[in-house]
Tab-separated table of C-alpha atoms in Angstrom:
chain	number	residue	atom	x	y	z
A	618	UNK	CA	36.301	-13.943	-30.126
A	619	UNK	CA	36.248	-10.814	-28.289
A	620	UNK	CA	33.544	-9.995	-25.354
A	621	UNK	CA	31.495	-7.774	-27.170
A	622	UNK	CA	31.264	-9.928	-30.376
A	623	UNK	CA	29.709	-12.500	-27.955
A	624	UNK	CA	27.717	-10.056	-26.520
A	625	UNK	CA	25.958	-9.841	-30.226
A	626	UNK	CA	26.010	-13.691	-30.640
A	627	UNK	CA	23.869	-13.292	-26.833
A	628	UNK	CA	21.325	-10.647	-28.443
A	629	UNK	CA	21.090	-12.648	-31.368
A	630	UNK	CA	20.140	-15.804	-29.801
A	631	UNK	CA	17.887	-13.681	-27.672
A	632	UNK	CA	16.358	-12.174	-30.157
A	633	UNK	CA	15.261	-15.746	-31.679
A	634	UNK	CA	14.299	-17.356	-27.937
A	635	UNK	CA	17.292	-19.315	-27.992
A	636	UNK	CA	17.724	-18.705	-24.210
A	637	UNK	CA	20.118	-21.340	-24.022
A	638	UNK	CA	22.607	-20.166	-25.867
A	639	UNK	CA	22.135	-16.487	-25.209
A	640	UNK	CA	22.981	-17.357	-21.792
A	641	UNK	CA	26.066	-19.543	-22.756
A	642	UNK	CA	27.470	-16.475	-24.905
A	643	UNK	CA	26.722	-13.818	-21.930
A	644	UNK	CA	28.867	-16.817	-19.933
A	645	UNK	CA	31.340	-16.733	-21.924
A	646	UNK	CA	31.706	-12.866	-22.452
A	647	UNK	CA	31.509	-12.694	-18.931
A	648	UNK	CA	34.519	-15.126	-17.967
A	649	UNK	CA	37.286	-13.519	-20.633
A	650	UNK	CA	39.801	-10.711	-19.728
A	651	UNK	CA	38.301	-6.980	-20.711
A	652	UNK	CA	39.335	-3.795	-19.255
A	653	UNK	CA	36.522	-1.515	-17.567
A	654	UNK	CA	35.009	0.080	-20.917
A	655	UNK	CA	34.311	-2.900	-21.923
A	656	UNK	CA	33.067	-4.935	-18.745
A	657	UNK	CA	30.711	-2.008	-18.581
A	658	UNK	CA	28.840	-2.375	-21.996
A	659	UNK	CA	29.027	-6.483	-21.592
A	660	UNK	CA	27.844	-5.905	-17.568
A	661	UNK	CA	24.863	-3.712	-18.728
A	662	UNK	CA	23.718	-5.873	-21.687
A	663	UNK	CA	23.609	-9.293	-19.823
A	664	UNK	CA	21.935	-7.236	-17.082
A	665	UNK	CA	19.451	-6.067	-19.541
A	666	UNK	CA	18.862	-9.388	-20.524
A	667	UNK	CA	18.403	-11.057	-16.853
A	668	UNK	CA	16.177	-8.596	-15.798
A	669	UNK	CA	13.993	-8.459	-18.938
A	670	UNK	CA	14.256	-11.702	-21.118
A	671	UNK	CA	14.245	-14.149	-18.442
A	672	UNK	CA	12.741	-12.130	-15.690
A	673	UNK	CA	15.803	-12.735	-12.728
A	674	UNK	CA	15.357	-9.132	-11.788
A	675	UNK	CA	17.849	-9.620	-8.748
A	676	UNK	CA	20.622	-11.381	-11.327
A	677	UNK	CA	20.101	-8.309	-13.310
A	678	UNK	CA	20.087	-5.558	-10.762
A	679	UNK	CA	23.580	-7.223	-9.079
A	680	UNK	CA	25.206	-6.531	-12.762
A	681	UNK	CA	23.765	-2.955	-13.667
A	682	UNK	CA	24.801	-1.928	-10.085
A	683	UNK	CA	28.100	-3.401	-10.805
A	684	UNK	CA	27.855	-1.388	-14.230
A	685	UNK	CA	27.015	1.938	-12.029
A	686	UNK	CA	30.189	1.517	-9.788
A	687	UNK	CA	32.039	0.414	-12.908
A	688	UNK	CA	31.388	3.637	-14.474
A	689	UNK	CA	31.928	5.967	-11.225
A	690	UNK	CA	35.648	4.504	-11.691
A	691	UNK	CA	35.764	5.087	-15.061
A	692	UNK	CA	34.548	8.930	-15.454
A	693	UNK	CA	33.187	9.966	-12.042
A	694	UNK	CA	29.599	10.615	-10.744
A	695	UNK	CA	28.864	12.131	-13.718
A	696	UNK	CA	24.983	11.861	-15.700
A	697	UNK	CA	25.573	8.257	-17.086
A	698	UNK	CA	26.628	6.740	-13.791
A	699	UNK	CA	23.264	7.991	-11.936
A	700	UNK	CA	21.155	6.511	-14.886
A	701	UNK	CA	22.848	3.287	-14.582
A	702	UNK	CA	22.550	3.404	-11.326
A	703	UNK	CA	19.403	4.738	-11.479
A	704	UNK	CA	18.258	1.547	-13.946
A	705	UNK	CA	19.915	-0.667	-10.946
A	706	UNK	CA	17.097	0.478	-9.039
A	707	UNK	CA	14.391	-0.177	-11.054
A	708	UNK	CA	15.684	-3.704	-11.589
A	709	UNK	CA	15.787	-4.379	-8.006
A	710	UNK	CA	12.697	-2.694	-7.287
A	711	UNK	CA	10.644	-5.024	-9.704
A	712	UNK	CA	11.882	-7.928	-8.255
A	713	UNK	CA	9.206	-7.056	-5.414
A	714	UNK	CA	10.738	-8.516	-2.231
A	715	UNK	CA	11.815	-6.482	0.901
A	716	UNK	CA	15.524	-6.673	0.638
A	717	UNK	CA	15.009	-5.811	-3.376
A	718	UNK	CA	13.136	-2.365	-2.173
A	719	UNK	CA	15.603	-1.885	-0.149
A	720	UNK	CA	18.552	-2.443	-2.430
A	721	UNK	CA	16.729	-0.351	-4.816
A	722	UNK	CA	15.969	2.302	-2.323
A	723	UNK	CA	19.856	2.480	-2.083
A	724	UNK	CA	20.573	3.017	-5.767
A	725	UNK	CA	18.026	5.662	-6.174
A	726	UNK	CA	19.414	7.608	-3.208
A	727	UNK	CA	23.052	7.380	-5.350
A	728	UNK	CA	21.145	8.637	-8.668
A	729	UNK	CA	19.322	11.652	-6.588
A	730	UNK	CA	22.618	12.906	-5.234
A	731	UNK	CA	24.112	13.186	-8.539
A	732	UNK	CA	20.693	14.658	-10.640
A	733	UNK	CA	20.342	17.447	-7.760
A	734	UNK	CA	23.401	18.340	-7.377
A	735	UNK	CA	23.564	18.826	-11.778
A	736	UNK	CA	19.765	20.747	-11.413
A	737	UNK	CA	18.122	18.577	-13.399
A	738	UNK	CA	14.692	18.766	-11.596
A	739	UNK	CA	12.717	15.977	-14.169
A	740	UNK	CA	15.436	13.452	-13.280
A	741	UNK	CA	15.356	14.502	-9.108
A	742	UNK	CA	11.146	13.983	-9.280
A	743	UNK	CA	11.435	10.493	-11.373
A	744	UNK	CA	13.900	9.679	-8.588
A	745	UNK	CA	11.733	10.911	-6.404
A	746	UNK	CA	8.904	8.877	-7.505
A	747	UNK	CA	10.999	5.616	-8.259
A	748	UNK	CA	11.620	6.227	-3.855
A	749	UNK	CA	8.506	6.610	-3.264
A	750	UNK	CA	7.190	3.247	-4.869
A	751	UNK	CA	9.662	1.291	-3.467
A	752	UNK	CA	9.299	2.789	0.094
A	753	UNK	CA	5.051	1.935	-1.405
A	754	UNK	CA	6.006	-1.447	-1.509
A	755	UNK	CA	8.073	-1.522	2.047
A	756	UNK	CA	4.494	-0.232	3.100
A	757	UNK	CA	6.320	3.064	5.002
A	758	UNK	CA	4.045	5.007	3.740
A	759	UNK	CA	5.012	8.316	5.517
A	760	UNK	CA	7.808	8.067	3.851
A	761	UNK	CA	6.602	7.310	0.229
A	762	UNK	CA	3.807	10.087	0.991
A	763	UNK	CA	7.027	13.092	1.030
A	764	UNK	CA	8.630	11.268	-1.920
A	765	UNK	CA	5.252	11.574	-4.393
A	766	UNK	CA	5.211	15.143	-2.735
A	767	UNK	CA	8.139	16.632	-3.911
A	768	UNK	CA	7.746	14.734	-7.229
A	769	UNK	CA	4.361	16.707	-7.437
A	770	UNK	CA	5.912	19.791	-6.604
A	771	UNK	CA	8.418	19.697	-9.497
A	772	UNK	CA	5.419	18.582	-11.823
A	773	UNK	CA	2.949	21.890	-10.349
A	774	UNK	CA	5.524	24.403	-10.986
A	775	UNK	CA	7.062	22.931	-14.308
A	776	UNK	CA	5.019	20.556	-16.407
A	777	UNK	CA	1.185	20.435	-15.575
A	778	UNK	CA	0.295	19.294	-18.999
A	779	UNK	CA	2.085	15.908	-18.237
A	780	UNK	CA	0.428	12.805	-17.806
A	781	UNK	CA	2.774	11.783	-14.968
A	782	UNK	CA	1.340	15.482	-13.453
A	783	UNK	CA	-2.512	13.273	-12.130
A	784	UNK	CA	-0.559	10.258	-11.956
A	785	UNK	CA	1.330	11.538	-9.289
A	786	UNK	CA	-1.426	13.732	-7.457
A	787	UNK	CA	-3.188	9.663	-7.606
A	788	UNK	CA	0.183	8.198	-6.033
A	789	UNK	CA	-0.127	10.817	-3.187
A	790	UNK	CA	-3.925	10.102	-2.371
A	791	UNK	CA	-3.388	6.191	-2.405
A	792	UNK	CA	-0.416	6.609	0.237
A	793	UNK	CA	-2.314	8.727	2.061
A	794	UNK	CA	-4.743	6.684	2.115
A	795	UNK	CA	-2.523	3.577	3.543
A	796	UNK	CA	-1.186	6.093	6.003
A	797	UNK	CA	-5.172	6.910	7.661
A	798	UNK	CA	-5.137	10.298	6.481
A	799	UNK	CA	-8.727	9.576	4.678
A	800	UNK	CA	-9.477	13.375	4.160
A	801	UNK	CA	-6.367	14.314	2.394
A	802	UNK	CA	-6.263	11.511	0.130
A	803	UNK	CA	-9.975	12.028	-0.999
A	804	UNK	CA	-9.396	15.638	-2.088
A	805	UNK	CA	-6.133	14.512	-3.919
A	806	UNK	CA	-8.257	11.267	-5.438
A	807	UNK	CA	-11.096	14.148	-6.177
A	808	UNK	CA	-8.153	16.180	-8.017
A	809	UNK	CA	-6.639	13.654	-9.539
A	810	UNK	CA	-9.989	12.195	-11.163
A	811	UNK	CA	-10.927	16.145	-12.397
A	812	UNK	CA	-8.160	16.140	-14.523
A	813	UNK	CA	-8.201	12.480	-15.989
A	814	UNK	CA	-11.709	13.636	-17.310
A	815	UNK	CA	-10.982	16.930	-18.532
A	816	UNK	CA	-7.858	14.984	-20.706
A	817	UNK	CA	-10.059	11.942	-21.840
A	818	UNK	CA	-8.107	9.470	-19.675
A	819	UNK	CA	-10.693	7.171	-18.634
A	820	UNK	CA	-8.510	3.993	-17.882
A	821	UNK	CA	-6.464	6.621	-15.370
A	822	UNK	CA	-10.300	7.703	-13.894
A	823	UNK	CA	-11.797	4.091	-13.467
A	824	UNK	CA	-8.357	3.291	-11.399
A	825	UNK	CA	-8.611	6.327	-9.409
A	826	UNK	CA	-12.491	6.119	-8.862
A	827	UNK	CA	-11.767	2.878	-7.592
A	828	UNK	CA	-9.277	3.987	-4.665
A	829	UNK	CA	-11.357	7.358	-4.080
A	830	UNK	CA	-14.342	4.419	-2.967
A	831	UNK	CA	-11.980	2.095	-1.675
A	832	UNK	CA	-10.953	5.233	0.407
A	833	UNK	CA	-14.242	6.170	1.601
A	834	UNK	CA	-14.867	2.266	2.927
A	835	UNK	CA	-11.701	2.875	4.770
A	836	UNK	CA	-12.615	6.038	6.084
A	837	UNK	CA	-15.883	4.844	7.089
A	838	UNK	CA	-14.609	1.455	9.074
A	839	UNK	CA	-12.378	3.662	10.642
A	840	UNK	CA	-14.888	5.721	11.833
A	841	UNK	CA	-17.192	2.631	12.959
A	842	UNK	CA	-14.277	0.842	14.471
A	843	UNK	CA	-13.589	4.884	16.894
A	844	UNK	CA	-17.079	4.765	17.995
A	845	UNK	CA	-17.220	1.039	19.071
């Protein structure tokens, strides 16, 4: 048996909820000999897997970093290496802990070097955006507030018709919001909920009506809590 033939036994037995022996054939395709090519595609599938399938997103991120680097060796810091690396992110990023965010924040910075340096100005503001949650979650919210800015930017002068073009004027109100600047993120909620109505998005509205009030409560204690 070769590594990648195991590789499709793993799948397979994924595919069916055998966990068990999905994770036995990633085992085993992990332990034999293989030369970088090939440790990449096995590295990226059983990272896949981890992440996804049986939810250890920190198992998962280790091996689609490892994937990443593998790649950088292989052909440079070309397109494919900042998407895996890119992917490493989001994997450590879901795993929701503050070294995760961290270790995501990390890979991200490695994709966005590599997507602005090729121009490609979709990839740099999905980076930009994948920074800014994860800085969200680190609650530095100065710092995820200039992230979901120059995400927006990219979206205002390319691609207003969008639906990541509200989402992200709705990521930039709630941080501002975190971050006490009350009247900023109410004209941003206020923008944000004018355009989820004039598209029909009405899920997308009921969220952001819900932070534009939770905004005004905070606003309000704020201003209860400077007078007392």
């Amino acid at each position: 048996d070769d590594p990648e033939c195991m590789i499709e036994r793993a799948q397979y037995y994924g595919a069916i909820s055998n966990q068990s022996k999905a994770k036995e054939c990633y085992l085993k395709a992990l332990d034999m000999l293989m030369d970088d090519k090939t440790k990449i595609i096995v590295f990226e599938s059983y990272a896949q897997y981890m992440a996804m399938t049986v939810n250890a997103r920190e198992t998962g991120a280790e091996f689609q970093e490892k994937a990443a680097l593998l790649r950088k060796n292989v052909n440079g810091k070309d397109g494919d290496y900042a998407d895996a690396m890119y992917k490493a992110g989001l994997y450590y990023s879901s795993a929701m802990t503050k070294e995760n965010w961290k270790k995501g924040i990390v890979c991200y910075d490695n994709a966005l070097l590599v997507y602005q340096k090729s121009g490609d100005g979709k990839r740099v503001a999905k980076c930009q955006q994948a920074i800014g949650n994860a800085h969200s979650g680190l609650r530095e919210y100065a710092k995820a507030k200039e992230c979901f800015k120059e995400a927006l930017a990219y979206y205002e002068a390319n691609d207003k018709e969008s639906k990541e073009y509200p989402k992200m004027i709705e990521r930039l109100a709630s941080d501002e919001k975190f971050n006490g600047e009350y009247d900023a993120s109410i004209d941003h909620y206020q923008q944000a909920l004018q355009i989820y109505e004039q598209r029909g998005m009405m899920q997308e509205y009921a969220d952001a009506q819900n932070g534009l009030e939770m905004c005004y409560a905070y606003a309000m204690r704020n201003m209860d809590d400077a007078t007392n």
